[in-house]
mmCIF file of C-alpha atoms and ligand atoms in Angstrom:
data_model
loop_
_atom_site.group_PDB
_atom_site.id
_atom_site.type_symbol
_atom_site.label_atom_id
_atom_site.label_comp_id
_atom_site.label_asym_id
_atom_site.label_seq_id
_atom_site.Cartn_x
_atom_site.Cartn_y
_atom_site.Cartn_z
ATOM 1 C CA MET A 1 -41.772 -24.370 41.204
ATOM 2 C CA GLU A 2 -39.810 -21.964 43.299
ATOM 3 C CA ILE A 3 -38.875 -18.147 41.556
ATOM 4 C CA ILE A 4 -36.735 -15.538 43.403
ATOM 5 C CA THR A 5 -37.229 -12.113 41.832
ATOM 6 C CA ILE A 6 -33.957 -9.699 42.256
ATOM 7 C CA ASP A 7 -34.639 -5.717 40.958
ATOM 8 C CA GLY A 8 -32.740 -2.473 41.537
ATOM 9 C CA PRO A 9 -31.190 0.116 40.340
ATOM 10 C CA SER A 10 -28.558 -0.006 37.640
ATOM 11 C CA GLY A 11 -24.842 -1.561 38.582
ATOM 12 C CA VAL A 12 -26.413 -1.938 42.542
ATOM 13 C CA GLY A 13 -24.975 -5.559 42.186
ATOM 14 C CA LYS A 14 -27.619 -7.427 41.017
ATOM 15 C CA GLY A 15 -26.079 -9.629 37.982
ATOM 16 C CA THR A 16 -23.344 -10.943 40.661
ATOM 17 C CA LEU A 17 -26.104 -12.409 43.327
ATOM 18 C CA ALA A 18 -28.545 -13.868 40.426
ATOM 19 C CA LEU A 19 -25.350 -16.022 39.038
ATOM 20 C CA TYR A 20 -24.096 -16.953 42.714
ATOM 21 C CA LEU A 21 -27.993 -17.537 43.291
ATOM 22 C CA ALA A 22 -28.165 -19.725 40.246
ATOM 23 C CA ASP A 23 -25.011 -20.976 41.098
ATOM 24 C CA LYS A 24 -25.965 -22.427 44.516
ATOM 25 C CA LEU A 25 -29.476 -23.969 44.127
ATOM 26 C CA ASP A 26 -28.875 -24.867 40.638
ATOM 27 C CA PHE A 27 -31.518 -22.414 39.220
ATOM 28 C CA ASN A 28 -32.132 -21.159 35.696
ATOM 29 C CA TYR A 29 -31.294 -17.508 35.386
ATOM 30 C CA LEU A 30 -33.145 -14.882 33.129
ATOM 31 C CA ASN A 31 -31.284 -11.501 32.649
ATOM 32 C CA SER A 32 -34.047 -8.596 31.815
ATOM 33 C CA GLY A 33 -32.211 -6.241 31.424
ATOM 34 C CA ALA A 34 -29.400 -8.050 27.790
ATOM 35 C CA LEU A 35 -33.495 -8.401 26.328
ATOM 36 C CA TYR A 36 -34.268 -4.742 26.424
ATOM 37 C CA ARG A 37 -30.231 -4.143 25.641
ATOM 38 C CA SER A 38 -30.201 -6.427 22.350
ATOM 39 C CA ILE A 39 -34.012 -4.538 21.680
ATOM 40 C CA GLY A 40 -31.074 -1.440 21.898
ATOM 41 C CA TYR A 41 -28.503 -2.358 20.450
ATOM 42 C CA ILE A 42 -30.726 -3.393 17.067
ATOM 43 C CA ALA A 43 -32.298 -0.203 17.330
ATOM 44 C CA ASP A 44 -29.265 1.288 17.379
ATOM 45 C CA LEU A 45 -27.521 -1.162 14.531
ATOM 46 C CA LYS A 46 -30.369 -0.139 12.075
ATOM 47 C CA SER A 47 -30.539 3.600 13.063
ATOM 48 C CA ILE A 48 -34.418 2.899 13.913
ATOM 49 C CA ASP A 49 -36.220 5.754 15.188
ATOM 50 C CA LEU A 50 -37.073 5.426 18.568
ATOM 51 C CA THR A 51 -40.329 6.219 18.508
ATOM 52 C CA ASP A 52 -41.384 3.633 15.942
ATOM 53 C CA GLU A 53 -43.195 1.437 18.322
ATOM 54 C CA LYS A 54 -43.900 -1.267 15.630
ATOM 55 C CA MET A 55 -40.506 -1.539 14.317
ATOM 56 C CA LEU A 56 -38.706 -2.289 17.599
ATOM 57 C CA ILE A 57 -41.332 -4.990 18.748
ATOM 58 C CA SER A 58 -40.732 -6.392 15.010
ATOM 59 C CA ILE A 59 -36.855 -6.405 16.618
ATOM 60 C CA THR A 60 -38.554 -8.504 19.002
ATOM 61 C CA GLN A 61 -39.226 -11.611 16.512
ATOM 62 C CA SER A 62 -35.739 -11.668 15.506
ATOM 63 C CA ILE A 63 -33.814 -11.735 18.248
ATOM 64 C CA THR A 64 -33.431 -15.516 19.876
ATOM 65 C CA PHE A 65 -33.351 -15.561 23.356
ATOM 66 C CA LYS A 66 -32.635 -18.663 26.307
ATOM 67 C CA LEU A 67 -31.041 -19.727 28.376
ATOM 68 C CA ASN A 68 -27.669 -21.803 28.394
ATOM 69 C CA LYS A 69 -27.998 -24.383 31.096
ATOM 70 C CA THR A 70 -24.736 -24.926 31.410
ATOM 71 C CA SER A 71 -23.446 -21.115 31.380
ATOM 72 C CA LYS A 72 -26.493 -20.067 33.338
ATOM 73 C CA ASN A 73 -25.957 -17.419 30.505
ATOM 74 C CA THR A 74 -28.700 -15.986 28.616
ATOM 75 C CA GLU A 75 -27.745 -16.046 25.059
ATOM 76 C CA ILE A 76 -29.086 -13.885 22.505
ATOM 77 C CA MET A 77 -28.751 -14.459 18.923
ATOM 78 C CA TYR A 78 -29.373 -12.287 15.916
ATOM 79 C CA GLU A 79 -29.011 -13.292 12.188
ATOM 80 C CA ASN A 80 -27.535 -16.328 13.523
ATOM 81 C CA LYS A 81 -24.826 -14.454 15.491
ATOM 82 C CA ASN A 82 -24.446 -14.120 19.437
ATOM 83 C CA ILE A 83 -24.550 -10.338 20.534
ATOM 84 C CA ASN A 84 -23.905 -10.940 24.389
ATOM 85 C CA LYS A 85 -20.568 -9.304 24.053
ATOM 86 C CA GLN A 86 -21.659 -6.030 22.108
ATOM 87 C CA LEU A 87 -24.306 -5.608 24.831
ATOM 88 C CA PHE A 88 -22.967 -4.081 28.128
ATOM 89 C CA ASN A 89 -22.052 -0.591 27.533
ATOM 90 C CA GLU A 90 -22.852 2.665 28.078
ATOM 91 C CA LYS A 91 -24.481 3.714 24.331
ATOM 92 C CA THR A 92 -26.458 0.647 24.490
ATOM 93 C CA ALA A 93 -27.772 0.786 28.299
ATOM 94 C CA LYS A 94 -28.768 4.560 27.620
ATOM 95 C CA THR A 95 -30.972 3.287 24.132
ATOM 96 C CA ALA A 96 -31.793 0.274 26.600
ATOM 97 C CA SER A 97 -33.410 2.627 29.068
ATOM 98 C CA LYS A 98 -35.320 4.971 26.433
ATOM 99 C CA ILE A 99 -37.260 2.371 24.954
ATOM 100 C CA ALA A 100 -38.171 0.570 27.958
ATOM 101 C CA SER A 101 -40.561 3.348 28.368
ATOM 102 C CA ILE A 102 -43.032 1.606 25.680
ATOM 103 C CA SER A 103 -45.460 0.233 27.208
ATOM 104 C CA SER A 104 -46.263 -2.148 23.782
ATOM 105 C CA LEU A 105 -43.296 -2.981 23.344
ATOM 106 C CA ARG A 106 -43.078 -4.064 27.162
ATOM 107 C CA LYS A 107 -45.893 -6.214 26.760
ATOM 108 C CA SER A 108 -44.878 -7.804 24.230
ATOM 109 C CA ILE A 109 -41.773 -9.666 25.968
ATOM 110 C CA VAL A 110 -43.315 -10.612 28.962
ATOM 111 C CA ASN A 111 -44.282 -14.367 27.370
ATOM 112 C CA ILE A 112 -40.350 -14.227 26.376
ATOM 113 C CA GLN A 113 -39.202 -13.654 29.802
ATOM 114 C CA ARG A 114 -41.749 -15.596 31.108
ATOM 115 C CA ALA A 115 -40.875 -18.950 29.607
ATOM 116 C CA PHE A 116 -37.827 -18.766 31.484
ATOM 117 C CA ALA A 117 -39.534 -19.984 34.487
ATOM 118 C CA GLU A 118 -38.678 -23.545 34.480
ATOM 119 C CA GLU A 119 -37.820 -26.424 36.795
ATOM 120 C CA PRO A 120 -35.593 -26.666 38.978
ATOM 121 C CA GLY A 121 -36.400 -22.592 39.471
ATOM 122 C CA LEU A 122 -35.660 -19.688 38.399
ATOM 123 C CA VAL A 123 -33.769 -16.362 39.715
ATOM 124 C CA ALA A 124 -34.973 -13.492 37.615
ATOM 125 C CA GLU A 125 -33.042 -10.258 37.594
ATOM 126 C CA GLY A 126 -34.406 -6.784 36.329
ATOM 127 C CA ARG A 127 -36.502 -3.692 37.190
ATOM 128 C CA ASP A 128 -40.118 -5.350 37.229
ATOM 129 C CA MET A 129 -39.467 -8.867 38.095
ATOM 130 C CA GLY A 130 -41.463 -9.145 41.575
ATOM 131 C CA SER A 131 -44.132 -6.251 40.460
ATOM 132 C CA ILE A 132 -44.901 -7.266 37.447
ATOM 133 C CA ILE A 133 -43.246 -10.386 35.418
ATOM 134 C CA PHE A 134 -43.453 -12.738 38.565
ATOM 135 C CA PRO A 135 -45.695 -11.611 41.483
ATOM 136 C CA ASP A 136 -46.091 -14.882 42.478
ATOM 137 C CA ALA A 137 -42.497 -14.940 43.066
ATOM 138 C CA ILE A 138 -41.945 -17.188 46.716
ATOM 139 C CA ILE A 139 -38.586 -14.901 46.661
ATOM 140 C CA LYS A 140 -38.699 -10.648 46.309
ATOM 141 C CA LEU A 141 -35.329 -9.128 46.648
ATOM 142 C CA PHE A 142 -34.807 -4.929 46.361
ATOM 143 C CA LEU A 143 -31.420 -4.441 46.036
ATOM 144 C CA THR A 144 -30.588 -0.519 46.833
ATOM 145 C CA ALA A 145 -27.104 1.460 47.510
ATOM 146 C CA ASN A 146 -26.621 4.917 46.898
ATOM 147 C CA THR A 147 -25.443 6.427 43.031
ATOM 148 C CA LYS A 148 -21.547 7.249 44.333
ATOM 149 C CA THR A 149 -20.974 3.257 45.224
ATOM 150 C CA ARG A 150 -22.157 2.063 42.434
ATOM 151 C CA ALA A 151 -20.539 4.497 39.791
ATOM 152 C CA LYS A 152 -17.200 3.905 41.850
ATOM 153 C CA ARG A 153 -18.036 -0.365 41.441
ATOM 154 C CA ARG A 154 -18.739 0.306 37.927
ATOM 155 C CA HIS A 155 -15.041 2.162 37.383
ATOM 156 C CA LYS A 156 -13.718 0.040 38.927
ATOM 157 C CA GLN A 157 -15.238 -3.073 36.751
ATOM 158 C CA LEU A 158 -14.990 -1.475 33.548
ATOM 159 C CA LYS A 159 -10.823 -0.286 34.704
ATOM 160 C CA GLU A 160 -10.582 -3.880 35.194
ATOM 161 C CA LYS A 161 -11.249 -4.161 31.405
ATOM 162 C CA GLY A 162 -9.359 -1.564 30.302
ATOM 163 C CA ILE A 163 -12.148 0.737 30.022
ATOM 164 C CA ASN A 164 -10.887 4.367 31.335
ATOM 165 C CA VAL A 165 -14.698 6.419 31.727
ATOM 166 C CA SER A 166 -13.977 9.040 34.477
ATOM 167 C CA LEU A 167 -15.760 8.798 38.077
ATOM 168 C CA SER A 168 -18.348 11.613 37.434
ATOM 169 C CA GLN A 169 -19.138 10.667 33.952
ATOM 170 C CA LEU A 170 -20.567 7.475 35.712
ATOM 171 C CA ILE A 171 -22.227 9.170 38.221
ATOM 172 C CA ASP A 172 -24.079 11.438 35.865
ATOM 173 C CA GLU A 173 -24.956 8.484 33.120
ATOM 174 C CA LEU A 174 -26.682 6.615 36.405
ATOM 175 C CA GLU A 175 -28.679 9.472 37.677
ATOM 176 C CA ALA A 176 -29.921 10.058 33.936
ATOM 177 C CA ARG A 177 -30.497 6.238 33.937
ATOM 178 C CA ASP A 178 -31.992 6.230 37.351
ATOM 179 C CA LYS A 179 -34.634 8.617 36.329
ATOM 180 C CA ARG A 180 -35.546 7.353 33.372
ATOM 181 C CA ASP A 181 -36.206 3.872 35.145
ATOM 182 C CA THR A 182 -37.611 5.049 38.204
ATOM 183 C CA VAL A 183 -40.588 8.131 36.769
ATOM 184 C CA ARG A 184 -41.565 6.325 33.281
ATOM 185 C CA GLU A 185 -44.841 5.478 33.479
ATOM 186 C CA VAL A 186 -45.185 1.661 32.805
ATOM 187 C CA SER A 187 -43.233 -1.210 34.906
ATOM 188 C CA PRO A 188 -41.112 1.768 36.749
ATOM 189 C CA LEU A 189 -38.240 1.017 38.950
ATOM 190 C CA THR A 190 -40.540 0.626 42.314
ATOM 191 C CA VAL A 191 -40.481 -1.732 45.291
ATOM 192 C CA PRO A 192 -42.643 -4.461 45.371
ATOM 193 C CA GLU A 193 -44.765 -4.558 48.100
ATOM 194 C CA ASP A 194 -43.441 -8.174 49.773
ATOM 195 C CA ALA A 195 -40.077 -7.442 49.068
ATOM 196 C CA LEU A 196 -36.405 -7.618 51.579
ATOM 197 C CA ILE A 197 -34.751 -4.519 50.731
ATOM 198 C CA VAL A 198 -31.318 -4.971 51.012
ATOM 199 C CA ASN A 199 -28.775 -2.278 51.082
ATOM 200 C CA THR A 200 -25.469 -3.131 49.934
ATOM 201 C CA ASP A 201 -23.521 0.630 50.660
ATOM 202 C CA ASN A 202 -20.268 -0.379 52.875
ATOM 203 C CA LYS A 203 -21.313 -4.119 52.340
ATOM 204 C CA SER A 204 -18.653 -6.635 50.706
ATOM 205 C CA ILE A 205 -20.843 -9.091 47.888
ATOM 206 C CA GLY A 206 -19.751 -12.192 50.637
ATOM 207 C CA LYS A 207 -21.937 -10.493 53.097
ATOM 208 C CA VAL A 208 -25.366 -9.765 50.615
ATOM 209 C CA GLN A 209 -24.556 -13.458 49.410
ATOM 210 C CA GLU A 210 -24.672 -14.422 52.969
ATOM 211 C CA GLN A 211 -27.926 -12.327 54.174
ATOM 212 C CA VAL A 212 -29.795 -13.406 51.200
ATOM 213 C CA MET A 213 -29.119 -17.256 51.814
ATOM 214 C CA SER A 214 -29.534 -16.870 55.164
ATOM 215 C CA TYR A 215 -33.403 -15.302 54.332
ATOM 216 C CA ILE A 216 -33.592 -17.644 51.912
ATOM 217 C CA GLY A 217 -32.898 -20.553 53.496
ATOM 218 C CA ASN A 218 -35.557 -19.303 55.771
ATOM 219 C CA THR A 219 -38.044 -19.392 53.751
ATOM 220 C CA ILE A 220 -37.780 -22.018 50.745
ATOM 221 C CA LYS A 221 -36.081 -25.833 51.345
ATOM 222 C CA ILE A 222 -32.647 -25.951 50.601
HETATM 223 O O1 LIG B 301 -30.221 -4.188 34.063
HETATM 224 P P1 LIG B 301 -29.398 -3.486 33.025
HETATM 225 O O2 LIG B 301 -28.217 -2.565 33.228
HETATM 226 O O3 LIG B 301 -28.805 -4.207 31.984
HETATM 227 O O4 LIG B 301 -30.947 -2.900 32.002
HETATM 228 C C1 LIG B 301 -30.665 -2.012 31.166
HETATM 229 C C2 LIG B 301 -31.785 -1.369 30.686
HETATM 230 O O5 LIG B 301 -33.627 -2.211 30.893
HETATM 231 C C3 LIG B 301 -32.766 -0.401 31.950
HETATM 232 O O6 LIG B 301 -32.011 1.075 32.408
HETATM 233 C C4 LIG B 301 -33.905 -0.482 32.107
HETATM 234 C C5 LIG B 301 -34.289 -0.980 31.299
HETATM 235 N N1 LIG B 301 -35.074 -2.694 31.951
HETATM 236 C C6 LIG B 301 -35.905 -2.646 32.205
HETATM 237 O O7 LIG B 301 -36.734 -1.287 32.394
HETATM 238 N N2 LIG B 301 -36.632 -3.530 33.020
HETATM 239 C C7 LIG B 301 -35.635 -4.960 33.357
HETATM 240 N N3 LIG B 301 -36.770 -5.872 33.870
HETATM 241 C C8 LIG B 301 -34.248 -4.351 33.068
HETATM 242 C C9 LIG B 301 -34.257 -3.752 32.580
#
């Protein structure tokens, strides 16, 4: 079974590319960031101490994390409610990034992530997809863009949703999160040895998709 991994920092466009590829190849899709976000969200909701590893790990047992094969969405259920919409805000992202540095917690969710590898194939996005979770993936991509580009994209996205945040605040938040995700001891954001690095600065989404599809086409039969 073919696995494509996409790693890279916050706001670099992993989600957009992953969904495009999953759709184009009709592969399954794993948004691993949503798993970390859901744990962070519930930790905030229940005012759980972020150093209490046992409590954090027990959250993972109360979440159902599954793939909707039609919408390609990673659906997250907690207490019989879908919590997907609650996860994509800066507060939850910040808590997610903090709890993501806990080794025992990361280990406790490895199998949940690997279970997404189902026929006919998988596109998995995150920080450690190619390095730790799916080291045998046939295609590994690593997306990059400078902080300003990423902050500008996020700014535009939020504006479209009617949310007004200053660009400088977004740059500060991205830098803080990048730092936490990169310097942590366990599974830090790194470029897998055999990954194709795709710099997306000054490149439209269409151009990135085109470059990646041509790389994939040269490697696997599509
Ligand atoms: O991709 P995202 O912004 O939704 O991820 C939220 C946080 O989760 C991110 O700051 C770091 C963490 N994360 C991780 O450590 N490993 C992953 N595979 C995915 C996300």
